[in-house]
Amino acid sequence: MDEFELIERYFRGAGAPRDDVLLGIGDDGAVLALPGRQVVVVDTLIGGRHFPDDAPAASVGHRALAVNLSDIAAMGAVPTHALLALTLPRAEPAWLDEFAAGLGALARRHGVALVGGDTTCGPLAITLTLLGRLPDGVELRRSGAQIGDAVFVSGTPGDAAYGLRIAGGLTPHGLDPSCAAELRRRFEYPEPRVLLGPALIGLATSCIDVSDGLGGDLAKVAAASGVAIEIDAARLPLSAALRAAVPVEEAQRLALEGGDDYELAFTVPRAVAAQLPQRVAALAPVTEIGRVVAGSGVALRQNGRVRPFTHRGFMHFSAGGGR
Ligand code: ADP
Ligand code: MG
């Protein structure tokens, strides 16, 4: 199978059909008919670094798109078109079948067309570029948090960090197998908050997607907004599966420091906060976890004490980083 057969077989039909794709896969470039303002994002996944080398191929395909859907959602945009740059050690039909199925299913579910890409031979790496449309012409940013705002997070952060350990071979002692499977699924098949992001336009003052750890990602919002954020540890939404797996302090630590959640963290004016969970209930569960205050950085309120939260989340090129 050469490169051209591979593209035809696995990728031509993988995404959603869209009327605004005037020319898709097969030429030197794609031609799109796009109105208004677009958001564009790109993320790379490296085998052995962002996922275990032996991860199910469907999970790798799903995650390659999911991490980008999450960034698009954090900007308040609706995902539309993707470009896939794929580097593979070998063209293995079974792996490619599953990879394209995992990516394609998520793409079609969210109306994303795969309009082009690049295919090369080398160590496993996947770079996906995703476009999204801003329905109202304004985006969410990290920089708008105001003193007095309430801080929210969607879903149950921390699950994926523990799920990664399970995927890596950890057998949690005495944990119900259905909980272990659920946590593993949260790492392997994250569901980015595609519908919640655009719904937060006009409500949220700032937004970020939680990929490197909730505490560290909120520190980025605080820095961009010139404010401080205080988090109540006791209000962190912890899943039943995670609470069954580890003691509550460890679950809180995973929620704050673990990565790969692909949830949204955002701030809203106090006046909006009380009704917000109900208002977006059909789109995603959201929980108020803290507040925006004067100062800088993130502080954690735990057991009646307030202390600075200094864990900075995952970073490439830092000592101890390089995952
Ligand atoms: P070129 O030789 O001009 O670089 P390629 O042979 O790389 O073109 O690609 C041929 C066509 O297939 C192009 O439309 C390109 O966008 C598309 N393509 C290549 N690799 C992928 C991929 N992994 N997924 C989707 N489309 C791809
Ligand atoms: Mg060409």
Coordinates of C-alpha atoms and ligand atoms in Angstrom, one line a residue:
M1 CA 0.0 0.0 0.0
D2 CA 1.6 3.3 -1.0
E3 CA 0.8 6.7 0.4
F4 CA -1.9 7.5 -2.1
E5 CA -3.8 4.3 -1.6
L6 CA -3.5 4.8 2.1
I7 CA -5.1 8.3 1.9
E8 CA -7.9 7.1 -0.4
R9 CA -8.6 4.0 1.7
Y10 CA -8.6 5.5 5.2
F11 CA -9.0 9.2 5.1
R12 CA -11.1 10.3 2.1
G13 CA -14.4 9.3 3.6
A14 CA -13.4 9.7 7.3
G15 CA -14.9 13.1 8.2
A16 CA -18.3 14.7 7.8
P17 CA -19.5 15.9 4.4
R18 CA -19.9 19.7 4.4
D19 CA -21.3 22.1 1.8
D20 CA -18.6 24.7 2.5
V21 CA -15.8 22.4 1.3
L22 CA -15.5 23.4 -2.4
L23 CA -12.4 21.2 -2.8
G24 CA -11.3 18.5 -0.3
I25 CA -8.7 15.7 -0.2
G26 CA -6.9 15.0 -3.5
D27 CA -5.5 18.3 -4.7
D28 CA -2.5 20.3 -3.6
G29 CA -4.8 22.3 -1.2
A30 CA -8.3 22.4 0.0
V31 CA -10.7 25.2 -0.9
L32 CA -13.3 26.4 1.7
A33 CA -16.1 28.9 1.5
L34 CA -16.0 30.5 5.0
P35 CA -18.0 33.5 6.2
G36 CA -17.0 35.7 9.2
R37 CA -14.5 35.0 11.9
Q38 CA -12.7 31.6 12.3
V39 CA -10.6 30.2 15.1
V40 CA -7.8 27.9 14.1
V41 CA -5.9 25.6 16.5
V42 CA -3.3 22.8 16.2
D43 CA -2.1 20.1 18.6
T44 CA 0.4 17.3 18.3
L45 CA 0.3 13.9 19.9
I46 CA 3.6 11.9 20.1
G47 CA 3.6 8.2 20.6
G48 CA 5.1 7.2 24.0
R49 CA 4.8 10.7 25.2
H50 CA 1.1 11.8 25.0
F51 CA -0.2 8.2 24.9
P52 CA 1.2 4.8 25.6
D53 CA 2.8 3.3 22.4
D54 CA 0.5 0.3 22.6
A55 CA -2.7 2.5 23.1
P56 CA -5.7 1.3 21.0
A57 CA -5.5 2.9 17.6
A58 CA -9.1 4.0 17.9
S59 CA -8.2 5.9 21.0
V60 CA -5.2 7.6 19.4
G61 CA -7.4 8.7 16.5
H62 CA -10.2 9.9 18.8
R63 CA -7.8 11.8 21.1
A64 CA -6.0 13.5 18.1
L65 CA -9.2 15.2 17.3
A66 CA -10.6 15.5 20.8
V67 CA -7.7 17.6 22.1
N68 CA -8.3 20.1 19.3
L69 CA -12.1 20.1 19.7
S70 CA -11.4 21.1 23.3
D71 CA -9.3 24.1 22.3
I72 CA -11.9 25.2 19.8
A73 CA -14.6 24.8 22.4
A74 CA -12.6 26.9 24.9
M75 CA -12.6 29.8 22.4
G76 CA -16.4 29.5 22.0
A77 CA -16.2 28.3 18.4
V78 CA -18.0 25.5 16.6
P79 CA -15.6 23.0 14.9
T80 CA -15.8 22.7 11.1
H81 CA -12.7 21.5 9.2
A82 CA -9.6 19.5 10.0
L83 CA -6.2 18.8 8.5
L84 CA -4.3 15.7 9.6
A85 CA -0.5 15.4 9.5
L86 CA 0.3 11.8 10.2
T87 CA 3.7 10.3 10.8
L88 CA 3.7 6.5 11.0
P89 CA 6.6 4.0 11.5
R90 CA 4.8 1.6 9.1
A91 CA 1.5 1.4 7.2
E92 CA -0.3 -1.3 9.2
P93 CA -3.8 -1.8 7.8
A94 CA -5.4 -3.0 11.1
W95 CA -4.0 0.0 13.0
L96 CA -5.0 2.5 10.3
D97 CA -8.5 1.0 10.1
E98 CA -9.0 1.6 13.8
F99 CA -7.3 4.9 13.9
A100 CA -9.4 6.3 11.1
A101 CA -12.5 4.8 12.6
G102 CA -11.8 6.5 16.0
L103 CA -11.0 9.9 14.4
G104 CA -13.8 9.6 11.8
A105 CA -16.6 8.7 14.3
L106 CA -15.8 11.7 16.5
A107 CA -15.4 14.0 13.4
R108 CA -18.8 13.0 11.9
R109 CA -20.5 13.3 15.3
H110 CA -19.4 17.0 15.4
G111 CA -19.8 17.8 11.7
V112 CA -16.1 18.1 11.1
A113 CA -14.9 17.6 7.6
L114 CA -11.4 16.2 7.0
V115 CA -10.2 18.4 4.1
G116 CA -6.5 17.4 3.8
G117 CA -3.3 16.5 5.5
D118 CA 0.1 15.0 5.0
T119 CA 1.4 11.4 5.4
T120 CA 5.0 10.6 6.2
C121 CA 7.0 7.7 7.5
G122 CA 8.8 8.1 10.9
P123 CA 8.2 7.8 14.7
L124 CA 4.5 7.8 15.4
A125 CA 3.2 11.4 15.7
I126 CA -0.1 13.0 14.9
T127 CA -0.6 16.7 14.3
L128 CA -4.2 17.9 13.7
T129 CA -5.2 21.4 12.7
L130 CA -8.8 22.3 13.4
L131 CA -10.9 25.3 12.3
G132 CA -13.9 26.6 14.0
R133 CA -16.5 29.2 13.3
L134 CA -17.4 31.9 15.8
P135 CA -21.2 32.1 15.5
D136 CA -21.5 35.6 17.1
G137 CA -18.2 36.9 15.9
V138 CA -16.7 37.2 19.4
E139 CA -14.4 34.7 21.1
L140 CA -13.8 33.6 24.6
R141 CA -10.3 34.4 25.9
R142 CA -8.2 33.7 29.0
S143 CA -7.9 37.4 29.8
G144 CA -11.4 38.5 30.8
A145 CA -11.8 37.3 34.4
Q146 CA -13.0 40.0 36.7
I147 CA -12.6 40.3 40.5
G148 CA -15.8 39.0 42.1
D149 CA -16.5 36.4 39.3
A150 CA -17.3 32.8 40.1
V151 CA -15.0 30.1 38.8
F152 CA -16.5 27.0 37.2
V153 CA -15.3 23.7 35.8
S154 CA -17.2 21.2 33.6
G155 CA -17.3 17.5 34.3
T156 CA -15.1 15.6 36.8
P157 CA -11.4 16.5 36.4
G158 CA -8.9 14.0 37.7
D159 CA -10.5 10.9 36.1
A160 CA -8.2 10.9 33.1
A161 CA -5.0 11.2 35.1
Y162 CA -5.9 8.0 37.0
G163 CA -7.2 6.4 33.8
L164 CA -3.8 7.0 32.2
R165 CA -2.2 5.0 35.1
I166 CA -4.7 2.2 34.4
A167 CA -4.0 2.3 30.7
G168 CA -0.3 2.2 31.6
G169 CA -0.7 -1.1 33.4
L170 CA -1.7 -0.2 37.0
T171 CA -4.2 -2.7 38.4
P172 CA -6.0 -0.8 41.2
H173 CA -6.4 -3.1 44.1
G174 CA -10.0 -3.9 45.1
L175 CA -11.4 -1.4 42.6
D176 CA -14.7 -2.4 41.0
P177 CA -13.8 -3.4 37.4
S178 CA -16.5 -1.1 36.0
C179 CA -15.0 1.9 37.8
A180 CA -11.5 1.0 36.4
A181 CA -13.0 0.7 32.9
E182 CA -14.8 4.0 33.3
L183 CA -11.6 5.9 34.4
R184 CA -9.6 4.3 31.6
R185 CA -12.3 5.4 29.1
R186 CA -12.0 8.9 30.4
F187 CA -8.4 9.0 29.4
E188 CA -8.7 7.0 26.1
Y189 CA -12.0 8.6 24.8
P190 CA -12.3 12.1 26.3
E191 CA -15.5 13.9 25.3
P192 CA -14.5 17.5 24.8
R193 CA -17.2 20.1 25.7
V194 CA -18.0 21.0 22.1
L195 CA -21.5 22.3 22.9
L196 CA -20.8 24.0 26.1
G197 CA -18.0 26.3 24.7
P198 CA -20.2 28.3 22.2
A199 CA -23.0 28.4 24.8
L200 CA -20.7 30.3 27.1
I201 CA -20.3 33.3 24.8
G202 CA -22.1 36.2 26.4
L203 CA -22.0 34.5 29.8
A204 CA -18.3 33.7 30.6
T205 CA -15.8 36.4 31.1
S206 CA -12.9 34.0 30.5
C207 CA -12.4 30.4 29.5
I208 CA -9.6 27.8 29.1
D209 CA -9.6 24.1 28.3
V210 CA -8.2 21.9 31.0
S211 CA -5.5 19.8 29.5
D212 CA -2.4 20.2 31.7
G213 CA -4.1 20.2 35.1
L214 CA -6.9 22.4 36.4
G215 CA -4.9 24.3 39.0
G216 CA -2.1 25.2 36.5
D217 CA -4.5 26.0 33.7
L218 CA -6.5 28.3 36.0
A219 CA -3.1 30.0 36.9
K220 CA -2.9 30.8 33.2
V221 CA -6.3 32.5 33.3
A222 CA -5.3 34.4 36.5
A223 CA -2.0 35.6 34.8
A224 CA -3.8 36.6 31.5
S225 CA -6.5 38.4 33.4
G226 CA -4.3 40.1 36.0
V227 CA -6.2 38.6 38.9
A228 CA -5.9 35.8 41.5
I229 CA -8.1 32.7 41.7
E230 CA -9.1 31.0 44.9
I231 CA -10.3 27.3 44.6
D232 CA -12.2 25.5 47.3
A233 CA -10.8 22.0 47.4
A234 CA -14.1 20.7 49.0
R235 CA -16.1 21.9 46.0
L236 CA -14.0 20.1 43.4
P237 CA -16.4 17.8 41.5
L238 CA -15.0 14.2 41.9
S239 CA -16.5 11.3 40.1
A240 CA -17.8 8.3 42.0
A241 CA -15.3 6.1 40.1
L242 CA -12.3 8.3 41.2
R243 CA -13.5 8.4 44.8
A244 CA -13.8 4.6 44.8
A245 CA -10.2 4.4 43.4
V246 CA -8.3 6.7 45.8
P247 CA -8.7 8.6 49.1
V248 CA -10.4 12.0 48.8
E249 CA -7.2 14.0 49.2
E250 CA -5.6 12.1 46.4
A251 CA -8.7 12.5 44.2
Q252 CA -8.5 16.3 44.9
R253 CA -4.8 16.3 44.0
L254 CA -5.5 14.4 40.7
A255 CA -8.3 16.9 39.9
L256 CA -6.0 19.8 40.4
E257 CA -2.7 18.5 39.1
G258 CA -3.6 15.6 36.7
G259 CA -3.9 16.4 33.0
D260 CA -5.8 15.1 29.9
D261 CA -9.2 16.1 31.3
Y262 CA -10.3 18.2 28.3
E263 CA -12.9 19.9 30.4
L264 CA -13.6 23.7 30.3
A265 CA -12.7 26.0 33.2
F266 CA -14.3 29.4 33.1
T267 CA -15.3 32.5 35.0
V268 CA -18.8 34.1 35.1
P269 CA -20.1 37.3 36.8
R270 CA -21.5 36.5 40.3
A271 CA -25.0 37.4 39.1
V272 CA -24.9 34.6 36.5
A273 CA -23.4 32.0 38.7
A274 CA -26.4 30.7 40.6
Q275 CA -28.5 29.9 37.5
L276 CA -25.6 28.7 35.3
P277 CA -25.6 25.0 36.1
Q278 CA -29.3 24.7 35.3
R279 CA -29.0 27.0 32.2
V280 CA -26.3 24.7 30.6
A281 CA -27.5 21.4 32.2
A282 CA -28.5 20.0 28.8
L283 CA -24.9 20.7 27.4
A284 CA -22.6 19.7 30.3
P285 CA -22.5 19.4 34.1
V286 CA -20.7 22.4 35.6
T287 CA -19.7 23.1 39.1
E288 CA -18.7 26.3 40.9
I289 CA -15.3 25.7 42.5
G290 CA -14.0 29.1 43.6
R291 CA -13.8 32.8 42.9
V292 CA -11.8 35.5 41.3
V293 CA -10.0 37.8 43.8
A294 CA -7.4 40.6 43.7
G295 CA -3.8 39.6 43.5
S296 CA -2.0 37.0 41.4
G297 CA -1.7 33.2 41.0
V298 CA -4.0 30.4 42.3
A299 CA -4.7 29.8 46.0
L300 CA -6.3 26.6 47.4
R301 CA -8.7 26.7 50.3
Q302 CA -8.5 23.3 52.0
N303 CA -9.3 22.3 55.6
G304 CA -9.8 25.9 56.7
R305 CA -6.4 27.0 55.4
V306 CA -5.6 29.0 52.3
R307 CA -2.2 28.3 50.6
P308 CA -0.7 29.1 47.3
F309 CA -1.1 26.4 44.6
T310 CA 2.3 26.1 43.0
H311 CA 2.1 23.0 40.9
R312 CA 2.3 24.4 37.4
G313 CA 0.9 21.5 35.5
F314 CA 2.6 19.6 32.7
M315 CA 5.2 21.5 30.7
H316 CA 7.5 20.3 28.0
F317 CA 11.1 21.3 28.3
S318 CA 10.9 21.8 32.1
A319 CA 12.9 19.8 34.7
G320 CA 10.8 16.7 35.3
G321 CA 8.6 17.5 32.3
G322 CA 9.0 16.1 28.9
R323 CA 6.1 13.7 29.0
Ligands
ADP1 P1 1.4 16.6 -2.0 O1 2.2 15.6 -2.7 O2 0.9 17.8 -2.8 O3 2.0 17.0 -0.7 P2 0.0 14.6 -0.7 O4 0.3 13.4 -1.5 O5 0.7 14.8 0.6 O6 0.1 15.8 -1.6 O7 -1.5 14.5 -0.4 C1 -2.5 14.3 -1.4 C2 -3.8 14.7 -0.9 O8 -4.2 13.9 0.2 C3 -3.9 16.2 -0.5 O9 -5.1 16.7 -0.7 C4 -3.7 16.1 1.0 O10 -4.2 17.2 1.7 C5 -4.3 14.8 1.3 N1 -3.8 14.1 2.5 C6 -2.5 13.6 2.7 N2 -2.4 12.9 3.8 C7 -3.6 13.0 4.4 C8 -4.1 12.5 5.7 N3 -3.3 11.9 6.6 N4 -5.4 12.8 6.0 C9 -6.1 13.5 5.1 N5 -5.7 13.9 3.9 C10 -4.5 13.7 3.6
MG2 MG 1.2 18.8 -4.0

